Amino acid sequence: MKTIAVLTSGGDAPGMNAAVRAVVRSGIYNGCKVFGVNRGYRGLIDGDLFEMDLSSVGDIIHRGGTILKSARCLEFKTEEGRAKALNVLKVFGIDGLVVIGGDGSFQGAQKVSEMGFPAIGIPGTIDNDLAYTDYTIGFDTTLNTVIDAISKIRDTSSSHERVSIIEVMGRHCGDIALYSGLAGGAEVIIIPEAEYNEDEICKKLIQSKNRGKKHSIIMLAEGVGGAQELSEKIKEKTGIESRATILGHIQRGGSPSAFDRIIASQMGAKAVELLLEGKSSRVVGIKNNEIIDMDIHEALAIERKLNTDIYKLVDVLSI
């Protein structure tokens, strides 16, 4: 293992730069050349690679986004596209690949490994939707961004005695809504993993108003439905004024939290260590506060489960 390539793929997440930095500096420390791949798998197919040095990753640990940029690439899902990518890796003399991204990016790394090329995955996604790891890079920063927004929205919500529905990212995984809802004191959390009843929600809002509560916060994961539509239904059924706020891509940006910087640095170094040990088809994660690695096939096969304890706690604390 003399030359390593690193790419970021899929949706960007705060902390990706810290992971890139760790891969580059750990690789160089261990005597390897490290190449960056611009624009994920798209750049791999197009041969958009460049050699990185220590200064390439200077002053980036605190920056959000990814200096390597990211792009979705349908061509890589084809055998022809993957063959092109593998040929580019061989032309550049790359011996191992580190992929930073979510489940779609990991599926790409899995295919590369099946073609006989060493690949290691690092979980970089704000959704926290990879079941094998307790946390993904970017999730903690996003939580803090959402909680800050909740605090600001609460100020105006209480002034006007409104219900505020805050829609956050999470098409299939509701962790952003769940954890930010608990930390932000939401009355209701609506996520893809749990059924909900509009009439029960309206009943809870009416009861809260009758006992003197001046405002309520509802956290809604985007995979369940639209905040504006729910706002209109609440107004219709209860007469309580409500407002919908869609946080959108503000959730992806911002300087990564200390926690995201730390785990990204640890995971980046671990990925290089695995390649140097001759291992392939592995993903890095964190479990019980320990950095772990696992077979990529096994990791992707693990079924993600809702943290029912936290979900129930929100209901208890919002009475």
PDB file of C-alpha atoms in Angstrom, residues 32-286:
ATOM      1  CA  CYS A  32       2.140   6.890   1.438  1.00  0.00           C
ATOM      2  CA  LYS A  33       1.207   9.223  -1.371  1.00  0.00           C
ATOM      3  CA  VAL A  34      -2.361  10.455  -1.131  1.00  0.00           C
ATOM      4  CA  PHE A  35      -4.519  11.592  -4.046  1.00  0.00           C
ATOM      5  CA  GLY A  36      -7.740  13.552  -3.734  1.00  0.00           C
ATOM      6  CA  VAL A  37     -10.623  12.802  -6.078  1.00  0.00           C
ATOM      7  CA  ASN A  38     -12.786  15.782  -6.986  1.00  0.00           C
ATOM      8  CA  ARG A  39     -16.581  15.379  -7.200  1.00  0.00           C
ATOM      9  CA  GLY A  40     -16.864  11.841  -5.861  1.00  0.00           C
ATOM     10  CA  TYR A  41     -17.408   8.918  -8.224  1.00  0.00           C
ATOM     11  CA  ARG A  42     -17.959  11.355 -11.088  1.00  0.00           C
ATOM     12  CA  GLY A  43     -14.407  12.579 -10.691  1.00  0.00           C
ATOM     13  CA  LEU A  44     -13.140   9.037 -10.397  1.00  0.00           C
ATOM     14  CA  ILE A  45     -14.626   8.158 -13.781  1.00  0.00           C
ATOM     15  CA  ASP A  46     -13.364  11.404 -15.335  1.00  0.00           C
ATOM     16  CA  GLY A  47      -9.861  11.043 -13.900  1.00  0.00           C
ATOM     17  CA  ASP A  48     -10.151  14.241 -11.853  1.00  0.00           C
ATOM     18  CA  LEU A  49      -7.459  13.297  -9.320  1.00  0.00           C
ATOM     19  CA  PHE A  50      -4.612  15.321  -7.847  1.00  0.00           C
ATOM     20  CA  GLU A  51      -1.837  14.549  -5.404  1.00  0.00           C
ATOM     21  CA  MET A  52      -2.312  16.089  -1.978  1.00  0.00           C
ATOM     22  CA  ASP A  53       0.353  17.172   0.498  1.00  0.00           C
ATOM     23  CA  LEU A  54       0.337  18.412   4.088  1.00  0.00           C
ATOM     24  CA  SER A  55      -0.547  21.953   3.051  1.00  0.00           C
ATOM     25  CA  SER A  56      -3.460  20.707   0.920  1.00  0.00           C
ATOM     26  CA  VAL A  57      -5.395  20.035   4.109  1.00  0.00           C
ATOM     27  CA  GLY A  58      -4.110  22.940   6.182  1.00  0.00           C
ATOM     28  CA  ASP A  59      -6.740  25.173   7.760  1.00  0.00           C
ATOM     29  CA  ILE A  60      -9.698  22.975   6.810  1.00  0.00           C
ATOM     30  CA  ILE A  61     -10.566  21.079  10.001  1.00  0.00           C
ATOM     31  CA  HIS A  62     -13.011  23.828  11.007  1.00  0.00           C
ATOM     32  CA  ARG A  63     -14.646  24.258   7.610  1.00  0.00           C
ATOM     33  CA  GLY A  64     -18.016  22.811   6.648  1.00  0.00           C
ATOM     34  CA  GLY A  65     -18.743  21.165   3.302  1.00  0.00           C
ATOM     35  CA  THR A  66     -15.966  19.313   1.496  1.00  0.00           C
ATOM     36  CA  ILE A  67     -12.932  20.723  -0.278  1.00  0.00           C
ATOM     37  CA  LEU A  68     -13.079  17.713  -2.623  1.00  0.00           C
ATOM     38  CA  LYS A  69     -16.629  18.684  -3.625  1.00  0.00           C
ATOM     39  CA  SER A  70     -19.352  16.135  -4.113  1.00  0.00           C
ATOM     40  CA  ALA A  71     -21.628  14.970  -6.895  1.00  0.00           C
ATOM     41  CA  ARG A  72     -24.066  12.170  -7.530  1.00  0.00           C
ATOM     42  CA  CYS A  73     -23.082   9.880 -10.395  1.00  0.00           C
ATOM     43  CA  LEU A  74     -25.572   7.557 -12.052  1.00  0.00           C
ATOM     44  CA  GLU A  75     -22.904   6.268 -14.443  1.00  0.00           C
ATOM     45  CA  PHE A  76     -21.011   4.662 -11.574  1.00  0.00           C
ATOM     46  CA  LYS A  77     -24.034   2.442 -10.929  1.00  0.00           C
ATOM     47  CA  THR A  78     -23.347   0.721 -14.262  1.00  0.00           C
ATOM     48  CA  GLU A  79     -20.698  -1.941 -14.857  1.00  0.00           C
ATOM     49  CA  GLU A  80     -19.194   0.188 -17.629  1.00  0.00           C
ATOM     50  CA  GLY A  81     -18.907   3.198 -15.318  1.00  0.00           C
ATOM     51  CA  ARG A  82     -17.237   1.196 -12.580  1.00  0.00           C
ATOM     52  CA  ALA A  83     -14.829  -0.330 -15.112  1.00  0.00           C
ATOM     53  CA  LYS A  84     -13.807   3.184 -16.178  1.00  0.00           C
ATOM     54  CA  ALA A  85     -13.248   4.178 -12.548  1.00  0.00           C
ATOM     55  CA  LEU A  86     -11.139   1.104 -11.832  1.00  0.00           C
ATOM     56  CA  ASN A  87      -9.024   1.793 -14.896  1.00  0.00           C
ATOM     57  CA  VAL A  88      -8.421   5.370 -13.709  1.00  0.00           C
ATOM     58  CA  LEU A  89      -7.277   4.065 -10.315  1.00  0.00           C
ATOM     59  CA  LYS A  90      -4.810   1.754 -12.034  1.00  0.00           C
ATOM     60  CA  VAL A  91      -3.535   4.476 -14.365  1.00  0.00           C
ATOM     61  CA  PHE A  92      -2.802   6.745 -11.396  1.00  0.00           C
ATOM     62  CA  GLY A  93      -1.131   3.906  -9.524  1.00  0.00           C
ATOM     63  CA  ILE A  94      -3.649   3.965  -6.672  1.00  0.00           C
ATOM     64  CA  ASP A  95      -3.462   0.972  -4.311  1.00  0.00           C
ATOM     65  CA  GLY A  96      -6.420   1.698  -2.027  1.00  0.00           C
ATOM     66  CA  LEU A  97      -9.512   3.925  -1.890  1.00  0.00           C
ATOM     67  CA  VAL A  98     -11.190   5.702   1.036  1.00  0.00           C
ATOM     68  CA  VAL A  99     -14.829   6.695   0.472  1.00  0.00           C
ATOM     69  CA  ILE A 100     -16.493   9.244   2.762  1.00  0.00           C
ATOM     70  CA  GLY A 101     -20.279   9.337   2.448  1.00  0.00           C
ATOM     71  CA  GLY A 102     -23.589   7.654   3.224  1.00  0.00           C
ATOM     72  CA  ASP A 103     -25.232   4.374   2.284  1.00  0.00           C
ATOM     73  CA  GLY A 104     -25.229   5.087  -1.457  1.00  0.00           C
ATOM     74  CA  SER A 105     -21.526   5.919  -1.352  1.00  0.00           C
ATOM     75  CA  PHE A 106     -20.886   2.729   0.630  1.00  0.00           C
ATOM     76  CA  GLN A 107     -22.686   0.676  -1.982  1.00  0.00           C
ATOM     77  CA  GLY A 108     -20.247   2.117  -4.512  1.00  0.00           C
ATOM     78  CA  ALA A 109     -17.298   1.190  -2.274  1.00  0.00           C
ATOM     79  CA  GLN A 110     -18.773  -2.274  -1.927  1.00  0.00           C
ATOM     80  CA  LYS A 111     -18.871  -2.693  -5.709  1.00  0.00           C
ATOM     81  CA  VAL A 112     -15.260  -1.498  -5.998  1.00  0.00           C
ATOM     82  CA  SER A 113     -14.214  -4.075  -3.396  1.00  0.00           C
ATOM     83  CA  GLU A 114     -16.078  -6.819  -5.251  1.00  0.00           C
ATOM     84  CA  MET A 115     -13.985  -5.947  -8.311  1.00  0.00           C
ATOM     85  CA  GLY A 116     -10.881  -6.765  -6.286  1.00  0.00           C
ATOM     86  CA  PHE A 117      -9.812  -3.238  -5.370  1.00  0.00           C
ATOM     87  CA  PRO A 118      -9.205  -2.340  -1.688  1.00  0.00           C
ATOM     88  CA  ALA A 119     -11.788   0.153  -0.411  1.00  0.00           C
ATOM     89  CA  ILE A 120     -12.701   1.469   3.040  1.00  0.00           C
ATOM     90  CA  GLY A 121     -15.824   3.486   3.920  1.00  0.00           C
ATOM     91  CA  ILE A 122     -16.152   6.355   6.409  1.00  0.00           C
ATOM     92  CA  PRO A 123     -19.722   7.374   7.402  1.00  0.00           C
ATOM     93  CA  GLY A 124     -20.308  11.004   6.434  1.00  0.00           C
ATOM     94  CA  THR A 125     -23.999  11.941   6.415  1.00  0.00           C
ATOM     95  CA  ILE A 126     -26.127  14.280   8.504  1.00  0.00           C
ATOM     96  CA  ASP A 127     -29.042  11.798   8.598  1.00  0.00           C
ATOM     97  CA  ASN A 128     -27.358   9.324  10.989  1.00  0.00           C
ATOM     98  CA  ASP A 129     -29.037   6.562   8.990  1.00  0.00           C
ATOM     99  CA  LEU A 130     -26.305   3.893   9.017  1.00  0.00           C
ATOM    100  CA  ALA A 131     -27.323   1.287  11.587  1.00  0.00           C
ATOM    101  CA  TYR A 132     -23.894  -0.223  12.251  1.00  0.00           C
ATOM    102  CA  THR A 133     -22.532   2.984  13.848  1.00  0.00           C
ATOM    103  CA  ASP A 134     -23.918   5.023  16.734  1.00  0.00           C
ATOM    104  CA  TYR A 135     -23.136   8.300  14.983  1.00  0.00           C
ATOM    105  CA  THR A 136     -22.217   9.464  11.507  1.00  0.00           C
ATOM    106  CA  ILE A 137     -19.981  12.442  10.755  1.00  0.00           C
ATOM    107  CA  GLY A 138     -22.097  15.601  10.484  1.00  0.00           C
ATOM    108  CA  PHE A 139     -25.052  14.489  12.590  1.00  0.00           C
ATOM    109  CA  ASP A 140     -23.984  16.270  15.773  1.00  0.00           C
ATOM    110  CA  THR A 141     -23.333  19.561  13.962  1.00  0.00           C
ATOM    111  CA  THR A 142     -26.718  19.365  12.269  1.00  0.00           C
ATOM    112  CA  LEU A 143     -28.429  18.775  15.608  1.00  0.00           C
ATOM    113  CA  ASN A 144     -26.847  21.926  16.990  1.00  0.00           C
ATOM    114  CA  THR A 145     -27.909  23.889  13.901  1.00  0.00           C
ATOM    115  CA  VAL A 146     -31.499  22.692  14.263  1.00  0.00           C
ATOM    116  CA  ILE A 147     -31.605  23.350  18.007  1.00  0.00           C
ATOM    117  CA  ASP A 148     -30.401  26.906  17.412  1.00  0.00           C
ATOM    118  CA  ALA A 149     -33.215  27.361  14.883  1.00  0.00           C
ATOM    119  CA  ILE A 150     -35.768  25.925  17.334  1.00  0.00           C
ATOM    120  CA  SER A 151     -34.709  28.476  19.955  1.00  0.00           C
ATOM    121  CA  LYS A 152     -35.151  31.362  17.537  1.00  0.00           C
ATOM    122  CA  ILE A 153     -38.492  30.096  16.250  1.00  0.00           C
ATOM    123  CA  ARG A 154     -39.724  29.600  19.822  1.00  0.00           C
ATOM    124  CA  ASP A 155     -39.163  33.307  20.522  1.00  0.00           C
ATOM    125  CA  THR A 156     -41.579  34.421  17.815  1.00  0.00           C
ATOM    126  CA  SER A 157     -43.900  31.453  18.344  1.00  0.00           C
ATOM    127  CA  SER A 158     -44.455  32.322  22.000  1.00  0.00           C
ATOM    128  CA  SER A 159     -44.891  36.025  21.200  1.00  0.00           C
ATOM    129  CA  HIS A 160     -47.766  35.240  18.840  1.00  0.00           C
ATOM    130  CA  GLU A 161     -49.061  32.198  20.764  1.00  0.00           C
ATOM    131  CA  ARG A 162     -48.702  29.952  17.743  1.00  0.00           C
ATOM    132  CA  VAL A 163     -47.920  26.365  16.929  1.00  0.00           C
ATOM    133  CA  SER A 164     -44.675  26.124  14.978  1.00  0.00           C
ATOM    134  CA  ILE A 165     -44.050  23.142  12.719  1.00  0.00           C
ATOM    135  CA  ILE A 166     -40.376  22.751  11.894  1.00  0.00           C
ATOM    136  CA  GLU A 167     -39.554  20.469   8.979  1.00  0.00           C
ATOM    137  CA  VAL A 168     -36.077  18.965   8.990  1.00  0.00           C
ATOM    138  CA  MET A 169     -34.182  16.553   6.753  1.00  0.00           C
ATOM    139  CA  GLY A 170     -34.651  12.815   7.078  1.00  0.00           C
ATOM    140  CA  ARG A 171     -36.373  11.062   4.203  1.00  0.00           C
ATOM    141  CA  HIS A 172     -36.185   7.567   5.689  1.00  0.00           C
ATOM    142  CA  CYS A 173     -34.535   8.222   9.047  1.00  0.00           C
ATOM    143  CA  GLY A 174     -36.027  10.560  11.632  1.00  0.00           C
ATOM    144  CA  ASP A 175     -33.017  10.953  13.932  1.00  0.00           C
ATOM    145  CA  ILE A 176     -32.584  14.682  13.257  1.00  0.00           C
ATOM    146  CA  ALA A 177     -36.208  15.352  14.203  1.00  0.00           C
ATOM    147  CA  LEU A 178     -36.104  12.921  17.126  1.00  0.00           C
ATOM    148  CA  TYR A 179     -32.930  14.088  18.856  1.00  0.00           C
ATOM    149  CA  SER A 180     -33.384  17.795  18.141  1.00  0.00           C
ATOM    150  CA  GLY A 181     -36.986  17.508  19.294  1.00  0.00           C
ATOM    151  CA  LEU A 182     -35.889  16.071  22.628  1.00  0.00           C
ATOM    152  CA  ALA A 183     -33.133  18.645  23.082  1.00  0.00           C
ATOM    153  CA  GLY A 184     -35.360  21.489  21.883  1.00  0.00           C
ATOM    154  CA  GLY A 185     -38.363  20.668  24.045  1.00  0.00           C
ATOM    155  CA  ALA A 186     -40.782  19.830  21.223  1.00  0.00           C
ATOM    156  CA  GLU A 187     -44.330  18.785  22.104  1.00  0.00           C
ATOM    157  CA  VAL A 188     -44.715  16.471  19.112  1.00  0.00           C
ATOM    158  CA  ILE A 189     -42.239  14.581  16.929  1.00  0.00           C
ATOM    159  CA  ILE A 190     -43.327  13.077  13.613  1.00  0.00           C
ATOM    160  CA  ILE A 191     -40.879  10.669  11.979  1.00  0.00           C
ATOM    161  CA  PRO A 192     -40.990   7.953   9.278  1.00  0.00           C
ATOM    162  CA  GLU A 193     -40.342   5.131  11.761  1.00  0.00           C
ATOM    163  CA  ALA A 194     -43.463   5.718  13.868  1.00  0.00           C
ATOM    164  CA  GLU A 195     -47.136   6.060  13.038  1.00  0.00           C
ATOM    165  CA  TYR A 196     -48.930   9.225  14.086  1.00  0.00           C
ATOM    166  CA  ASN A 197     -52.526  10.351  14.417  1.00  0.00           C
ATOM    167  CA  GLU A 198     -53.464  13.902  13.412  1.00  0.00           C
ATOM    168  CA  ASP A 199     -56.478  13.943  15.704  1.00  0.00           C
ATOM    169  CA  GLU A 200     -54.350  12.933  18.695  1.00  0.00           C
ATOM    170  CA  ILE A 201     -51.886  15.701  17.878  1.00  0.00           C
ATOM    171  CA  CYS A 202     -54.692  18.248  17.651  1.00  0.00           C
ATOM    172  CA  LYS A 203     -56.128  17.007  20.962  1.00  0.00           C
ATOM    173  CA  LYS A 204     -52.745  17.444  22.630  1.00  0.00           C
ATOM    174  CA  LEU A 205     -52.394  20.985  21.262  1.00  0.00           C
ATOM    175  CA  ILE A 206     -55.866  21.963  22.483  1.00  0.00           C
ATOM    176  CA  GLN A 207     -55.186  20.540  25.952  1.00  0.00           C
ATOM    177  CA  SER A 208     -51.899  22.436  26.108  1.00  0.00           C
ATOM    178  CA  LYS A 209     -53.606  25.677  25.144  1.00  0.00           C
ATOM    179  CA  ASN A 210     -56.389  25.157  27.705  1.00  0.00           C
ATOM    180  CA  ARG A 211     -53.884  24.803  30.539  1.00  0.00           C
ATOM    181  CA  GLY A 212     -52.236  28.081  29.559  1.00  0.00           C
ATOM    182  CA  LYS A 213     -49.394  27.014  27.276  1.00  0.00           C
ATOM    183  CA  LYS A 214     -48.689  29.876  24.881  1.00  0.00           C
ATOM    184  CA  HIS A 215     -46.954  27.993  22.094  1.00  0.00           C
ATOM    185  CA  SER A 216     -46.023  24.508  20.877  1.00  0.00           C
ATOM    186  CA  ILE A 217     -43.261  23.087  18.713  1.00  0.00           C
ATOM    187  CA  ILE A 218     -43.788  20.179  16.311  1.00  0.00           C
ATOM    188  CA  MET A 219     -40.746  18.539  14.712  1.00  0.00           C
ATOM    189  CA  LEU A 220     -41.467  16.935  11.347  1.00  0.00           C
ATOM    190  CA  ALA A 221     -39.090  14.762   9.327  1.00  0.00           C
ATOM    191  CA  GLU A 222     -39.368  15.495   5.597  1.00  0.00           C
ATOM    192  CA  GLY A 223     -40.038  11.829   4.784  1.00  0.00           C
ATOM    193  CA  VAL A 224     -43.424  11.924   6.503  1.00  0.00           C
ATOM    194  CA  GLY A 225     -45.074  14.840   4.752  1.00  0.00           C
ATOM    195  CA  GLY A 226     -45.127  18.583   4.255  1.00  0.00           C
ATOM    196  CA  ALA A 227     -45.042  21.099   7.100  1.00  0.00           C
ATOM    197  CA  GLN A 228     -47.311  23.553   5.300  1.00  0.00           C
ATOM    198  CA  GLU A 229     -49.984  20.935   4.713  1.00  0.00           C
ATOM    199  CA  LEU A 230     -49.924  19.890   8.362  1.00  0.00           C
ATOM    200  CA  SER A 231     -50.088  23.521   9.461  1.00  0.00           C
ATOM    201  CA  GLU A 232     -53.256  24.075   7.466  1.00  0.00           C
ATOM    202  CA  LYS A 233     -54.875  20.922   8.890  1.00  0.00           C
ATOM    203  CA  ILE A 234     -54.120  21.977  12.469  1.00  0.00           C
ATOM    204  CA  LYS A 235     -55.612  25.406  11.838  1.00  0.00           C
ATOM    205  CA  GLU A 236     -58.694  23.813  10.315  1.00  0.00           C
ATOM    206  CA  LYS A 237     -59.227  21.265  13.101  1.00  0.00           C
ATOM    207  CA  THR A 238     -58.302  23.339  16.166  1.00  0.00           C
ATOM    208  CA  GLY A 239     -58.535  26.990  15.184  1.00  0.00           C
ATOM    209  CA  ILE A 240     -55.047  27.454  16.614  1.00  0.00           C
ATOM    210  CA  GLU A 241     -52.789  29.612  14.475  1.00  0.00           C
ATOM    211  CA  SER A 242     -49.754  27.733  13.195  1.00  0.00           C
ATOM    212  CA  ARG A 243     -46.745  28.426  11.026  1.00  0.00           C
ATOM    213  CA  ALA A 244     -44.549  26.081   8.988  1.00  0.00           C
ATOM    214  CA  THR A 245     -40.783  26.481   8.741  1.00  0.00           C
ATOM    215  CA  ILE A 246     -38.675  24.333   6.415  1.00  0.00           C
ATOM    216  CA  LEU A 247     -35.040  24.515   7.481  1.00  0.00           C
ATOM    217  CA  GLY A 248     -33.698  23.036   4.235  1.00  0.00           C
ATOM    218  CA  HIS A 249     -30.016  23.074   3.366  1.00  0.00           C
ATOM    219  CA  ILE A 250     -29.014  25.286   6.266  1.00  0.00           C
ATOM    220  CA  GLN A 251     -28.812  21.939   8.091  1.00  0.00           C
ATOM    221  CA  ARG A 252     -25.872  20.827   5.946  1.00  0.00           C
ATOM    222  CA  GLY A 253     -23.674  23.869   6.436  1.00  0.00           C
ATOM    223  CA  GLY A 254     -21.633  25.410   9.186  1.00  0.00           C
ATOM    224  CA  SER A 255     -18.408  24.727  11.035  1.00  0.00           C
ATOM    225  CA  PRO A 256     -18.389  21.156  12.391  1.00  0.00           C
ATOM    226  CA  SER A 257     -18.832  20.630  16.115  1.00  0.00           C
ATOM    227  CA  ALA A 258     -15.950  19.443  18.286  1.00  0.00           C
ATOM    228  CA  PHE A 259     -17.518  15.977  18.399  1.00  0.00           C
ATOM    229  CA  ASP A 260     -17.740  15.718  14.603  1.00  0.00           C
ATOM    230  CA  ARG A 261     -14.147  16.912  14.204  1.00  0.00           C
ATOM    231  CA  ILE A 262     -12.934  14.339  16.723  1.00  0.00           C
ATOM    232  CA  ILE A 263     -14.723  11.296  15.309  1.00  0.00           C
ATOM    233  CA  ALA A 264     -13.889  12.352  11.728  1.00  0.00           C
ATOM    234  CA  SER A 265     -10.203  12.548  12.639  1.00  0.00           C
ATOM    235  CA  GLN A 266     -10.314   9.175  14.377  1.00  0.00           C
ATOM    236  CA  MET A 267     -12.188   7.499  11.534  1.00  0.00           C
ATOM    237  CA  GLY A 268      -9.893   8.938   8.855  1.00  0.00           C
ATOM    238  CA  ALA A 269      -6.819   7.637  10.640  1.00  0.00           C
ATOM    239  CA  LYS A 270      -8.491   4.251  11.180  1.00  0.00           C
ATOM    240  CA  ALA A 271      -9.319   3.937   7.469  1.00  0.00           C
ATOM    241  CA  VAL A 272      -5.649   4.427   6.546  1.00  0.00           C
ATOM    242  CA  GLU A 273      -4.613   1.935   9.220  1.00  0.00           C
ATOM    243  CA  LEU A 274      -6.935  -0.709   7.740  1.00  0.00           C
ATOM    244  CA  LEU A 275      -5.544  -0.211   4.234  1.00  0.00           C
ATOM    245  CA  LEU A 276      -1.982  -0.480   5.518  1.00  0.00           C
ATOM    246  CA  GLU A 277      -2.930  -3.743   7.219  1.00  0.00           C
ATOM    247  CA  GLY A 278      -4.050  -5.068   3.835  1.00  0.00           C
ATOM    248  CA  LYS A 279      -7.755  -5.034   4.699  1.00  0.00           C
ATOM    249  CA  SER A 280     -10.531  -4.199   2.268  1.00  0.00           C
ATOM    250  CA  SER A 281     -14.292  -4.036   2.034  1.00  0.00           C
ATOM    251  CA  ARG A 282     -14.539  -2.531   5.516  1.00  0.00           C
ATOM    252  CA  VAL A 283     -16.388   0.441   6.980  1.00  0.00           C
ATOM    253  CA  VAL A 284     -15.343   2.474  10.009  1.00  0.00           C
ATOM    254  CA  GLY A 285     -17.747   3.604  12.722  1.00  0.00           C
ATOM    255  CA  ILE A 286     -18.164   4.385  16.393  1.00  0.00           C
TER     256      ILE A 286
END
